[in-house]
Coordinates of C-alpha atoms and ligand atoms in Angstrom, one line a residue:
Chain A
X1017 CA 9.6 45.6 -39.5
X1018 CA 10.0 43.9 -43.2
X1019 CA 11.2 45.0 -46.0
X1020 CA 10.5 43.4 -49.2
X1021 CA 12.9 44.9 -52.2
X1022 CA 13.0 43.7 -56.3
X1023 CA 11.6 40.5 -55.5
X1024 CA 11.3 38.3 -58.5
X1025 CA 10.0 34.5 -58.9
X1026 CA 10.4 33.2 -61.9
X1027 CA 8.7 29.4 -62.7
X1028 CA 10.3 28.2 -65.8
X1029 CA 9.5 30.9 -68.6
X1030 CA 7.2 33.1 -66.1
X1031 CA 7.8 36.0 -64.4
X1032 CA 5.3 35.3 -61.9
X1033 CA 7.1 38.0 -58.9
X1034 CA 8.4 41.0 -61.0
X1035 CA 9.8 43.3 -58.8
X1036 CA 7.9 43.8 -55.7
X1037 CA 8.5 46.3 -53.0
X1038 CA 7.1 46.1 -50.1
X1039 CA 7.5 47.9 -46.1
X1040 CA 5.8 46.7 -43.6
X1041 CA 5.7 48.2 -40.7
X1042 CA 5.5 46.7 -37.0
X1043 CA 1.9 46.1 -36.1
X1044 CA 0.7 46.9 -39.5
X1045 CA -2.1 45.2 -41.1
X1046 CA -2.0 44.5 -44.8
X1047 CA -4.4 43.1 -47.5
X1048 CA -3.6 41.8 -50.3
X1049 CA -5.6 41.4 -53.1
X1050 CA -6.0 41.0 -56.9
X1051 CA -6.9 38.3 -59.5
X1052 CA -6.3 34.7 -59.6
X1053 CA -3.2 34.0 -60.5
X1054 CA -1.6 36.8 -60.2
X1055 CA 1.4 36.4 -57.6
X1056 CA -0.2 36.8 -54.4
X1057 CA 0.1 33.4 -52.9
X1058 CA 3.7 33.4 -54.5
X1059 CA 4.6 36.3 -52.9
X1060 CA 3.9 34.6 -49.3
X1061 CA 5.4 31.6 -50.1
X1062 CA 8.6 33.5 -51.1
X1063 CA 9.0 35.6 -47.7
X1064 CA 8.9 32.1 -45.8
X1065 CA 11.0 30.4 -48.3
X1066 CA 8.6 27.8 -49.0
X1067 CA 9.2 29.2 -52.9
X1068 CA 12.7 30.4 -53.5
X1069 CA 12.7 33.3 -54.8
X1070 CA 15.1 34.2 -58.2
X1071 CA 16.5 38.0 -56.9
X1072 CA 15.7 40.6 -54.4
X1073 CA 16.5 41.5 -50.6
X1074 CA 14.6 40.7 -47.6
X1075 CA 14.6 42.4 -44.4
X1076 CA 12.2 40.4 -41.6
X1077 CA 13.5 41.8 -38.1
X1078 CA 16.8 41.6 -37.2
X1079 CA 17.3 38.8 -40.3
X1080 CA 18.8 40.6 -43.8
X1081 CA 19.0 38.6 -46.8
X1082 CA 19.7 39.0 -50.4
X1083 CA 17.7 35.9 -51.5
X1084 CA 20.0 34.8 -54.2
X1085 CA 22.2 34.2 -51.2
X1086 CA 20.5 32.8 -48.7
X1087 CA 21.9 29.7 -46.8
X1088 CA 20.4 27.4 -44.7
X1089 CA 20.8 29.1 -42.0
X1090 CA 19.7 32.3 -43.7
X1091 CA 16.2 30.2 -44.5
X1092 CA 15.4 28.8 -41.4
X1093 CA 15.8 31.8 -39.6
X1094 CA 13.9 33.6 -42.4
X1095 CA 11.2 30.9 -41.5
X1096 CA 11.0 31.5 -37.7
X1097 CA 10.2 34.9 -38.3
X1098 CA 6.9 34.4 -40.5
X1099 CA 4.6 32.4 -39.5
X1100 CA 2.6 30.8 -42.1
X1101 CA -1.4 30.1 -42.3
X1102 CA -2.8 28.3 -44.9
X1103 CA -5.8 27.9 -47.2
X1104 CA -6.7 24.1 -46.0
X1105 CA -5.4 24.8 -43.0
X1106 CA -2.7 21.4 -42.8
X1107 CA -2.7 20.7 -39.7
X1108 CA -0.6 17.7 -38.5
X1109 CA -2.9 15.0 -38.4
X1110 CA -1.1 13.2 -35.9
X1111 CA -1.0 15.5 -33.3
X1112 CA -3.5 17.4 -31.2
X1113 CA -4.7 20.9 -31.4
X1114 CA -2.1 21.4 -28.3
X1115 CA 0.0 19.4 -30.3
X1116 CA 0.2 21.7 -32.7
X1117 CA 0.1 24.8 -31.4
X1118 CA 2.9 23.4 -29.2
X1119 CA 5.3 21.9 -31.7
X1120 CA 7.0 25.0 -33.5
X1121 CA 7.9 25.8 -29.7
X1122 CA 9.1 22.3 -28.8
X1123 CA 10.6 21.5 -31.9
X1124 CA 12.0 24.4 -33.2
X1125 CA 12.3 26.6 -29.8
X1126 CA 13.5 23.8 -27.9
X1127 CA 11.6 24.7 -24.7
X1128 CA 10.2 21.9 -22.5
X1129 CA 7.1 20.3 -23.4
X1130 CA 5.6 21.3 -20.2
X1131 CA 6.3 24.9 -20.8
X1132 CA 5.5 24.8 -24.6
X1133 CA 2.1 23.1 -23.8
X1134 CA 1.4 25.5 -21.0
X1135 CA 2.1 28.2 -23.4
X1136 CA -0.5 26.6 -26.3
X1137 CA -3.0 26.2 -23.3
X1138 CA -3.1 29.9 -23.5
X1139 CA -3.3 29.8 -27.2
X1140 CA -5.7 27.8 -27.2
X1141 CA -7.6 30.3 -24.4
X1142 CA -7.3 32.6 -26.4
X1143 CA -8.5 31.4 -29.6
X1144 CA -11.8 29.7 -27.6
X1145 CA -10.8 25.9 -28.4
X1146 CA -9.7 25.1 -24.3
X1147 CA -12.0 22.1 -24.4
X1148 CA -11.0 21.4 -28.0
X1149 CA -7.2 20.9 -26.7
X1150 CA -7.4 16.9 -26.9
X1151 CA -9.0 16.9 -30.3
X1152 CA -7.4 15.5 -33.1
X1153 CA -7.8 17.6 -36.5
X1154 CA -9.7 15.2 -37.8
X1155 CA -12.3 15.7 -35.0
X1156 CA -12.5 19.5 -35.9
X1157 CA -15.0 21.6 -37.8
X1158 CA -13.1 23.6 -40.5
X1159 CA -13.2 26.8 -38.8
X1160 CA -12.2 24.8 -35.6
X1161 CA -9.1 23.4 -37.4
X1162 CA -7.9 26.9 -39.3
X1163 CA -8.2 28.7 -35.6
X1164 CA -6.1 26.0 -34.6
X1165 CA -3.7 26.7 -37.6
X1166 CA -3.9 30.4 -36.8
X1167 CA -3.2 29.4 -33.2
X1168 CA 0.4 27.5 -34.5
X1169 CA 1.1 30.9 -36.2
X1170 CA 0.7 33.0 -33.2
X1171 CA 2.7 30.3 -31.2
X1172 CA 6.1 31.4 -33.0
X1173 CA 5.8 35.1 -32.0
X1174 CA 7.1 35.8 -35.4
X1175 CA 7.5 39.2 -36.9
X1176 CA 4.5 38.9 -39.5
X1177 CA 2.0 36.6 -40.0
X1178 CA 1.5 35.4 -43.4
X1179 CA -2.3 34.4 -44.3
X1180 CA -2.9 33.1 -47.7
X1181 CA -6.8 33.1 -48.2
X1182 CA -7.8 31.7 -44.7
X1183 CA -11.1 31.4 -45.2
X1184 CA -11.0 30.5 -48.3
X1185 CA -12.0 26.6 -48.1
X1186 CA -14.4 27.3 -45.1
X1187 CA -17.8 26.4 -45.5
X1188 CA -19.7 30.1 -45.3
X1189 CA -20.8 29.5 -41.3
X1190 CA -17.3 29.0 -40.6
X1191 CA -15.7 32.4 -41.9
X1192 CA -16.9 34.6 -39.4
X1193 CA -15.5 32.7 -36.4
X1194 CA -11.7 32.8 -38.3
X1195 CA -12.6 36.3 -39.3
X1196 CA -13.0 37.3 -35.9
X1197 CA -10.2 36.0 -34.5
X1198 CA -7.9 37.5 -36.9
X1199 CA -9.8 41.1 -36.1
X1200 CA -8.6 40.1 -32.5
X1201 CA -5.1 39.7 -33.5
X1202 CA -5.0 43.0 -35.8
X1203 CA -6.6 44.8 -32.6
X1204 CA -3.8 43.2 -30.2
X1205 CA -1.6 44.7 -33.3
X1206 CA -0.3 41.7 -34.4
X1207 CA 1.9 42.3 -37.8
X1208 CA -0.3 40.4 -40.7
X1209 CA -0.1 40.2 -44.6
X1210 CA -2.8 38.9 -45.6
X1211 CA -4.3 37.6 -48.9
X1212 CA -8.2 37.8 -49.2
X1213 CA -11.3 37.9 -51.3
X1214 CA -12.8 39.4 -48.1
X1215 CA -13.6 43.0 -49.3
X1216 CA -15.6 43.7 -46.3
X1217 CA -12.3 42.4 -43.4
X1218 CA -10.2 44.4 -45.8
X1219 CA -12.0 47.4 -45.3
X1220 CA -12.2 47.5 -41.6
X1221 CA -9.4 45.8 -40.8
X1222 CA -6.6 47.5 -43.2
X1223 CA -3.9 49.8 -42.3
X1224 CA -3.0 49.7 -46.1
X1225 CA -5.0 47.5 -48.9
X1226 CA -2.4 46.2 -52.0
X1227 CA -3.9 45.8 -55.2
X1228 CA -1.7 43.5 -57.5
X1229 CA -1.5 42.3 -60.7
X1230 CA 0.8 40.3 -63.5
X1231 CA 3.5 39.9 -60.8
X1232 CA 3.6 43.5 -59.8
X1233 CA 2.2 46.2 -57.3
X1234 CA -0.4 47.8 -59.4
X1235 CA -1.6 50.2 -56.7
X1236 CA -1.8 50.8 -53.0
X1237 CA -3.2 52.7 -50.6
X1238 CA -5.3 52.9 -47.1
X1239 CA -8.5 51.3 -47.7
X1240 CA -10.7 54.2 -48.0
X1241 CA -8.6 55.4 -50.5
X1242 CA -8.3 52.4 -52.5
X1243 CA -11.8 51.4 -52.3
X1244 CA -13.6 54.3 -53.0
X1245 CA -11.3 56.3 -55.2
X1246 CA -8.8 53.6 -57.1
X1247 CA -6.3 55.5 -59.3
X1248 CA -5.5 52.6 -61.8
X1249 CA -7.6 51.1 -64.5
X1250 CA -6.9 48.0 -63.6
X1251 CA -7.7 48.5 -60.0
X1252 CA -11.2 49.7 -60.9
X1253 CA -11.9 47.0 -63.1
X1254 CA -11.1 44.3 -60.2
X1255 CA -12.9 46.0 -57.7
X1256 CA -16.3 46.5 -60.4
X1257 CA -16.2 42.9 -60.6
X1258 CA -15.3 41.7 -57.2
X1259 CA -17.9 43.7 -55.7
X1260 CA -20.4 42.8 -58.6
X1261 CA -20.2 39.2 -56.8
X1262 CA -18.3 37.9 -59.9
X1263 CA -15.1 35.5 -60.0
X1264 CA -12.2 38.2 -60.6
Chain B
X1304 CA -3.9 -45.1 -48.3
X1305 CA -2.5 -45.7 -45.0
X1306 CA -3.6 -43.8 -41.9
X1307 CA -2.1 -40.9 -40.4
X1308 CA -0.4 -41.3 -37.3
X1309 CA -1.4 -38.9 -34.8
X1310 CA 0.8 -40.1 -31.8
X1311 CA 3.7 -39.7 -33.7
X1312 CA 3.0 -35.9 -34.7
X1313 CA 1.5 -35.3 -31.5
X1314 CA 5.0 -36.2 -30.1
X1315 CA 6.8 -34.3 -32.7
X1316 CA 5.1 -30.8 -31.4
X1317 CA 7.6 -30.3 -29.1
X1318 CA 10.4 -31.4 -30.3
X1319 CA 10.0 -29.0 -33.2
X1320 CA 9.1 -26.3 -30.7
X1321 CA 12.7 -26.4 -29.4
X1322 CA 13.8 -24.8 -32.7
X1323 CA 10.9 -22.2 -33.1
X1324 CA 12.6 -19.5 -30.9
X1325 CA 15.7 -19.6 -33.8
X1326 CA 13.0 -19.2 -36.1
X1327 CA 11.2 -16.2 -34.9
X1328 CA 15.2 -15.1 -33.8
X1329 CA 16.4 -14.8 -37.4
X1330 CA 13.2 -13.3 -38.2
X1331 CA 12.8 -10.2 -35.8
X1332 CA 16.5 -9.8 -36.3
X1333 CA 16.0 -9.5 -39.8
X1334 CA 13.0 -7.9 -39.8
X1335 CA 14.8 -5.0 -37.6
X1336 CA 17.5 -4.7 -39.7
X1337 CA 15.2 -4.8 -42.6
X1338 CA 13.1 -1.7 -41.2
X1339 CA 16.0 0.6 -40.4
X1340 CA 17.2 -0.1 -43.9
X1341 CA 14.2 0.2 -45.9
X1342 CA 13.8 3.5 -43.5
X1343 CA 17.0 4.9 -45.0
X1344 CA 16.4 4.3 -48.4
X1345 CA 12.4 5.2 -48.7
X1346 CA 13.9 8.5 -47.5
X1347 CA 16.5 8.5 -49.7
X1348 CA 14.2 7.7 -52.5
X1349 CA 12.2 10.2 -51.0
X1350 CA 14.6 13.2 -50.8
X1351 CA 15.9 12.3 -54.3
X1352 CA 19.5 12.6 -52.5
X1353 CA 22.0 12.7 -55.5
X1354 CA 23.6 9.8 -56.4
X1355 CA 22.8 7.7 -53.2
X1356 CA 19.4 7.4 -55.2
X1357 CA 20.6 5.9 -58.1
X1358 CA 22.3 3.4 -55.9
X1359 CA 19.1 2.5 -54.4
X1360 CA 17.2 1.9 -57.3
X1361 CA 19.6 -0.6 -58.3
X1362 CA 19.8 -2.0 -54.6
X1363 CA 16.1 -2.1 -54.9
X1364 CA 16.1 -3.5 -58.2
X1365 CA 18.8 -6.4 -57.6
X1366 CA 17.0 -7.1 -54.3
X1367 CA 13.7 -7.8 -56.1
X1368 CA 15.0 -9.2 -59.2
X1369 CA 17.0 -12.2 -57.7
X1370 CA 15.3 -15.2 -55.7
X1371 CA 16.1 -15.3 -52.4
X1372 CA 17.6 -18.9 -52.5
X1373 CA 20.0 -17.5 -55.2
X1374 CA 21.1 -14.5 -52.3
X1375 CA 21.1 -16.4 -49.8
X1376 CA 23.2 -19.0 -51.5
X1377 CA 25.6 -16.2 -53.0
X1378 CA 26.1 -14.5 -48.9
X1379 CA 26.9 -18.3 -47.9
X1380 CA 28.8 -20.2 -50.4
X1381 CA 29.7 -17.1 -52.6
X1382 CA 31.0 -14.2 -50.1
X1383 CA 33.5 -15.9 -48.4
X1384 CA 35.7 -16.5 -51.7
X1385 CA 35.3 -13.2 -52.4
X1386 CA 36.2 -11.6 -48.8
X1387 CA 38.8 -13.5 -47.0
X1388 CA 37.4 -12.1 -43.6
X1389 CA 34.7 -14.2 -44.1
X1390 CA 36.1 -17.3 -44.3
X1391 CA 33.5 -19.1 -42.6
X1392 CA 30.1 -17.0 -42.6
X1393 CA 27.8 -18.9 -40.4
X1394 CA 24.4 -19.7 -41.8
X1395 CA 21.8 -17.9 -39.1
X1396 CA 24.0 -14.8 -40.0
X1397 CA 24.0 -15.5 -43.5
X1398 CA 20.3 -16.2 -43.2
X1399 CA 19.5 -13.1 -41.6
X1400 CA 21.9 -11.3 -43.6
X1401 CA 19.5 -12.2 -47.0
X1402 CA 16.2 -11.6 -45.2
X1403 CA 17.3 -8.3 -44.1
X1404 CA 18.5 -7.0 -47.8
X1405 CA 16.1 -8.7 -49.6
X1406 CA 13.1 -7.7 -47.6
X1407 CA 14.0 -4.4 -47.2
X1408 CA 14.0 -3.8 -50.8
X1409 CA 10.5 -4.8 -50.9
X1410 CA 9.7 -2.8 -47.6
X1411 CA 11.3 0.6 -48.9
X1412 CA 9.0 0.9 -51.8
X1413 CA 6.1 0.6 -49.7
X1414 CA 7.2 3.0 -47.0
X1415 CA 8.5 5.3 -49.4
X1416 CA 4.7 5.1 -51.2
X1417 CA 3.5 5.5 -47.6
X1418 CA 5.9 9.0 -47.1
X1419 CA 4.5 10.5 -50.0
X1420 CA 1.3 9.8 -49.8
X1421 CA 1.3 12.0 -46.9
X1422 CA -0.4 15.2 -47.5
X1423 CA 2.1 17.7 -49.1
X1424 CA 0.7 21.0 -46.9
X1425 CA 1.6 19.1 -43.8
X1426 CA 5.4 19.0 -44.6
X1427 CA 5.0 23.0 -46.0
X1428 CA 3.4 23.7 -42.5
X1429 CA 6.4 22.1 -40.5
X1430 CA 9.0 23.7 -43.2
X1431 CA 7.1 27.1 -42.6
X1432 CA 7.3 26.9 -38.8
X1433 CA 11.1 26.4 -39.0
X1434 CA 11.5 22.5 -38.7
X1435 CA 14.8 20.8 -40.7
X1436 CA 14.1 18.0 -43.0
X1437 CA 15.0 15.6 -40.4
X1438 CA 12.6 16.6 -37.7
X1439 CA 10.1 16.9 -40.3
X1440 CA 10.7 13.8 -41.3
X1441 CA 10.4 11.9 -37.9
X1442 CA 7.9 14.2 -36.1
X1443 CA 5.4 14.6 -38.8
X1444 CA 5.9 12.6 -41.9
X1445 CA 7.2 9.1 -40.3
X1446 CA 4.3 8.5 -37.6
X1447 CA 2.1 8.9 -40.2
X1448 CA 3.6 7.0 -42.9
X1449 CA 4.1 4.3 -40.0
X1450 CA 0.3 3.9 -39.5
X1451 CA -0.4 4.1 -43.4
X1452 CA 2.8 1.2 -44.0
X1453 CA 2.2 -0.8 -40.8
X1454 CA -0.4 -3.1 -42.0
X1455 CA 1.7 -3.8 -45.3
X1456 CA 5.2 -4.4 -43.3
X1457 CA 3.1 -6.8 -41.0
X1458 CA 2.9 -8.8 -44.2
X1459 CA 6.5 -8.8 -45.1
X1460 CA 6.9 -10.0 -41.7
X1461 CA 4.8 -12.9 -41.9
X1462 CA 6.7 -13.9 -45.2
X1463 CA 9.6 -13.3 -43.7
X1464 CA 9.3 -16.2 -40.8
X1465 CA 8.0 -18.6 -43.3
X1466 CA 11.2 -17.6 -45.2
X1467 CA 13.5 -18.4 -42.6
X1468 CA 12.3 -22.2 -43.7
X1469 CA 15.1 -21.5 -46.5
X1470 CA 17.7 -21.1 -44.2
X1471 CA 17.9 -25.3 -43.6
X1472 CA 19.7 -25.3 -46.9
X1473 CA 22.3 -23.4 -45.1
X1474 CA 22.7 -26.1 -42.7
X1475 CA 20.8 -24.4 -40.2
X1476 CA 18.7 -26.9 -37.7
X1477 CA 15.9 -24.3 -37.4
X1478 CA 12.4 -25.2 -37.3
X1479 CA 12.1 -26.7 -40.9
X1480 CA 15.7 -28.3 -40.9
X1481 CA 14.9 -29.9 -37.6
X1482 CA 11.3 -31.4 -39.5
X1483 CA 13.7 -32.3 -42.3
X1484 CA 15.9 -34.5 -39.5
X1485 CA 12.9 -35.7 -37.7
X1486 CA 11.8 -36.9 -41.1
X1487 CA 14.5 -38.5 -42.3
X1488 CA 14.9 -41.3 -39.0
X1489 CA 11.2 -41.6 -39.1
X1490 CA 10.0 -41.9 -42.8
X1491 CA 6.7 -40.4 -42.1
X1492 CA 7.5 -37.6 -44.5
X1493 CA 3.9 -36.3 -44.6
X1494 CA 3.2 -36.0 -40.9
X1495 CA 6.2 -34.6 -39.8
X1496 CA 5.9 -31.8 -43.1
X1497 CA 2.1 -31.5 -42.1
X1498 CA 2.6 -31.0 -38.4
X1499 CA 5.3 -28.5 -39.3
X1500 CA 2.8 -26.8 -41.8
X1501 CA 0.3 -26.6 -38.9
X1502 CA 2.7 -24.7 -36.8
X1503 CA 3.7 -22.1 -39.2
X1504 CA 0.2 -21.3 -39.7
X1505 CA -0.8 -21.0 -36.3
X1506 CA 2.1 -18.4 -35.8
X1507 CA 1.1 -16.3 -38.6
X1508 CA -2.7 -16.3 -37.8
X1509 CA -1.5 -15.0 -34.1
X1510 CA 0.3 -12.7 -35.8
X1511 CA -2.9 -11.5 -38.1
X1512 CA -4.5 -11.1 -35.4
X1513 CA -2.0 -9.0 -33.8
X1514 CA -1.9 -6.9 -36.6
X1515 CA -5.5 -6.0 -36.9
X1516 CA -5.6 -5.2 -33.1
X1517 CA -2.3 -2.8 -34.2
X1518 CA -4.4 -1.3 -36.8
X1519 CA -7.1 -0.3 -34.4
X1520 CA -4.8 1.6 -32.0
X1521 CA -2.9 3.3 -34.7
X1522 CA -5.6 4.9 -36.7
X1523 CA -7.2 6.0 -33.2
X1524 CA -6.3 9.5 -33.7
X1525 CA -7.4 9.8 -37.8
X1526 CA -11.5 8.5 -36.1
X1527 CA -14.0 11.5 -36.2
Ligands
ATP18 N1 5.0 25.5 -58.3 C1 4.6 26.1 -59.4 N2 5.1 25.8 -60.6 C2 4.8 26.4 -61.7 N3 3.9 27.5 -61.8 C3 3.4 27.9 -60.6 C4 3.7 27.3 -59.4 N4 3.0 27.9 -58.4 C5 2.4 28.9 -59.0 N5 2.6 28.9 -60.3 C6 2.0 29.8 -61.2 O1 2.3 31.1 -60.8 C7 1.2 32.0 -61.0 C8 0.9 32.7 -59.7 O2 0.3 31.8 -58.8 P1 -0.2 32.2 -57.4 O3 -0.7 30.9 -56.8 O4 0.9 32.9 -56.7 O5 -1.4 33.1 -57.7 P2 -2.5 33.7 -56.8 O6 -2.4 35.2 -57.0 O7 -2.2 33.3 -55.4 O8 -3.8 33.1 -57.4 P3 -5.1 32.6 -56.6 O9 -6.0 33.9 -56.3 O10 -5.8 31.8 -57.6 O11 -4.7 31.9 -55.4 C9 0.1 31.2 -61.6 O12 0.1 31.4 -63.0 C10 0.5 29.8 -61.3 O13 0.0 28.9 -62.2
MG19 MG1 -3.3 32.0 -54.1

């Protein structure tokens, strides 16, 4: 359960968050999309405190927070609770995909490495890289590598997982494979927020699809609805384009 | 020209040896020293931490500025006037003493270029998963900044021993002070200074070729 209220990021002069609102609710999946530039990669950033935000209250499980007034403690634990994948996947070159997946848990979990790496072992199952366990990133196709960061995320069992454009950087023969992992996750009803161009994973992966724009919600609604009948102007004229094959 | 007399600095070899174990002594202790310092201020350089940053720049900047005869000359002669505890400073400690600051002024710039140049999403990942600065810093940022710096701190180190040669104007009878000696009672300036020479560069070629062999097992893991 998260719940995002007034959240505002300001850098320098720009309003780039103005005042989102946001539930999500436990096993939901949610897309996120919108033009470049328009917040959506700030908005992650801010629930995992990699940005800190400049007002607003968060609400990630049992963790409350008016952001103004979070401590250390209050970001850390904001941190274990979302789990972060990213666009170029930054994995930690030094370690092994096991590594990896097994270092939130060692690190920040403090279980023993023999249980944390029997744990990724099963990640690792899971995500179809057992024989890539030994492998360092650098040894790893793309898609290999963002499975493997996908595969850290789901290693922290956190509330939500946070996606910002995960296929993003993939070389086209590489986005189905993440794709379908993260299909498997949203069937296994694994909480996600994810940020996408991928109309077509939006639409039949959604619970709700989040149109945004300037910093703001613009419109929102369950894919069907947002795709096929969008309310706003704005949402209309993002969707013409996107699906026209153009850069939004 | 006369010619060179070979028995004589064939005899000398091991004479000198006797005082190479001070020499490579002073050195890896000041080269340890030197690393845990240059450590703490790279990441304090790093980290921008208030105030202790603006020390280190002029630490750094001191360190760098000065000849190491002057600082190793102003530990020696100079401290002890100023600290009464240290009335008599001995000169290994003073000697180790200037190596250590003055090469880890050099050394934190380069590991501090070697923490940054570490890609910037791999410390957002760690901070994302819930890791503190410090475990960032020596589970994910340090081991690779090590394999990045390790080539260029080699380097230091092989100044460092031939530095240690200063540390006969401090009285010490290391291996250049006890070439110095040997000189003086035999006159044969140049064969004793040429068979010393000949030692010092054999150590640091075994030491090159120690560091490229290093090299090769530390960027094992970065090979496709
Ligand atoms: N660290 C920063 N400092 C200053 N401005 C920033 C910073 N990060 C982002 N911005 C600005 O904030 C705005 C929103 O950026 P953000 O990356 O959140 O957009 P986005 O919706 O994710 O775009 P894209 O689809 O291109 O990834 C942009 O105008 C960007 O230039
Ligand atoms: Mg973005």
């Amino acid at each position: 359960m998260i719940k995002i209220a007034n959240l505002v990021k300001r850098f320098g002069d720009a309003t780039v968050l103005d005042g989102i609102d946001l539930d999500i609710a436990q096993g939901e999946i949610i897309v996120v999309i919108g033009p470049s530039g328009t917040g959506k990669s700030t908005l992650l950033r801010c629930l995992n405190f990699l940005e800190r935000p400049d007002a607003g209250h968060l609400v990630i499980g049992d963790l409350s927070v008016d952001v103004t007034r979070a401590s250390r403690a209050d970001i850390l634990a904001a941190r274990r609770r979302t789990a972060f994948v990213f666009q170029n996947y930054a994995l930690f070159a030094n370690k092994t995909a096991l590594e990896n997946i097994a270092e939130g848990l060692i690190v920040v979990n403090r279980w023993p490495k023999a249980r944390a790496h029997a744990r990724a072992r099963e990640i690792l199952e899971r995500i179809g890289l057992a024989d890539k366990a030994d492998a360092y990133p650098a040894s790893l196709s793309g898609g290999q590598q963002q499975r493997v960061g996908i595969g850290r995320a789901m290693a922290a069992q956190a509330e939500v997982i946070l996606f910002d454009e995960p296929t993003s950087s993939l070389d086209p023969e590489w986005v189905e494979e993440v794709l379908g992992l993260m299909k498997q996750l949203a069937r296994e009803r694994q909480t996600m927020l994810v940020v996408t161009h991928e109309m077509g994973f939006a639409r039949d992966v959604a619970d709700r699809v989040v149109f945004m724009e300037g910093g703001r919600i613009v419109e929102q609604g369950p894919p069907s609805q947002l795709f096929n009948a969008p309310r706003d102007p704005r949402t209309r004229d993002f969707l013409r384009k996107i699906l026209a094959g153009q850069p939004a | 020209m006369r010619v060179l007399d070979f028995d004589y600095m064939l005899g000398l070899v091991p004479v000198l040896l006797r005082y190479l174990p001070l020499t490579l002594q002073m050195a890896a202790a000041g080269m340890a020293l030197a690393l845990i310092l240059s450590c703490g201020l790279a990441v304090i350089r790093v980290l921008k931490i208030p105030g202790l940053n603006a020390a280190t720049l002029l630490f750094i900047s001191f360190f760098r500025g000065t000849p190491l005869l002057v600082q190793l000359f102003l530990f020696y002669y100079g401290l002890p006037q100023l600290l009464a505890f240290l009335t008599q400073i001995n000169g290994i400690t003073a000697t180790i003493m200037g190596l250590t600051l003055h090469f880890s002024a050099y050394m934190a710039e380069s590991i501090r270029a070697a923490i940054v140049g570490v890609d910037r999403s791999q410390t957002e990942a760690a901070l994302s998963i819930g890791m503190t600065n410090g475990q960032l810093m020596r589970r994910i940022v340090l081991p690779q900044a090590t394999r990045v710096a390790v080539p260029t701190l080699m380097n230091y180190f092989i100044d460092m021993i031939k530095a240690t040669s200063l540390a006969f104007t401090l009285g010490v009878t290391e291996l250049m002070g006890a070439t110095q000696k040997e000189a003086a009672g035999s006159f044969l300036y140049f064969e004793a200074f040429i068979t010393v020479a000949i030692l010092y560069w054999i150590i640091v070629e075994l030491l090159a070729w120690f560091q490229r062999w290093l090299e090769l097992r530390l960027n094992r893991a970065y090979r496709r």
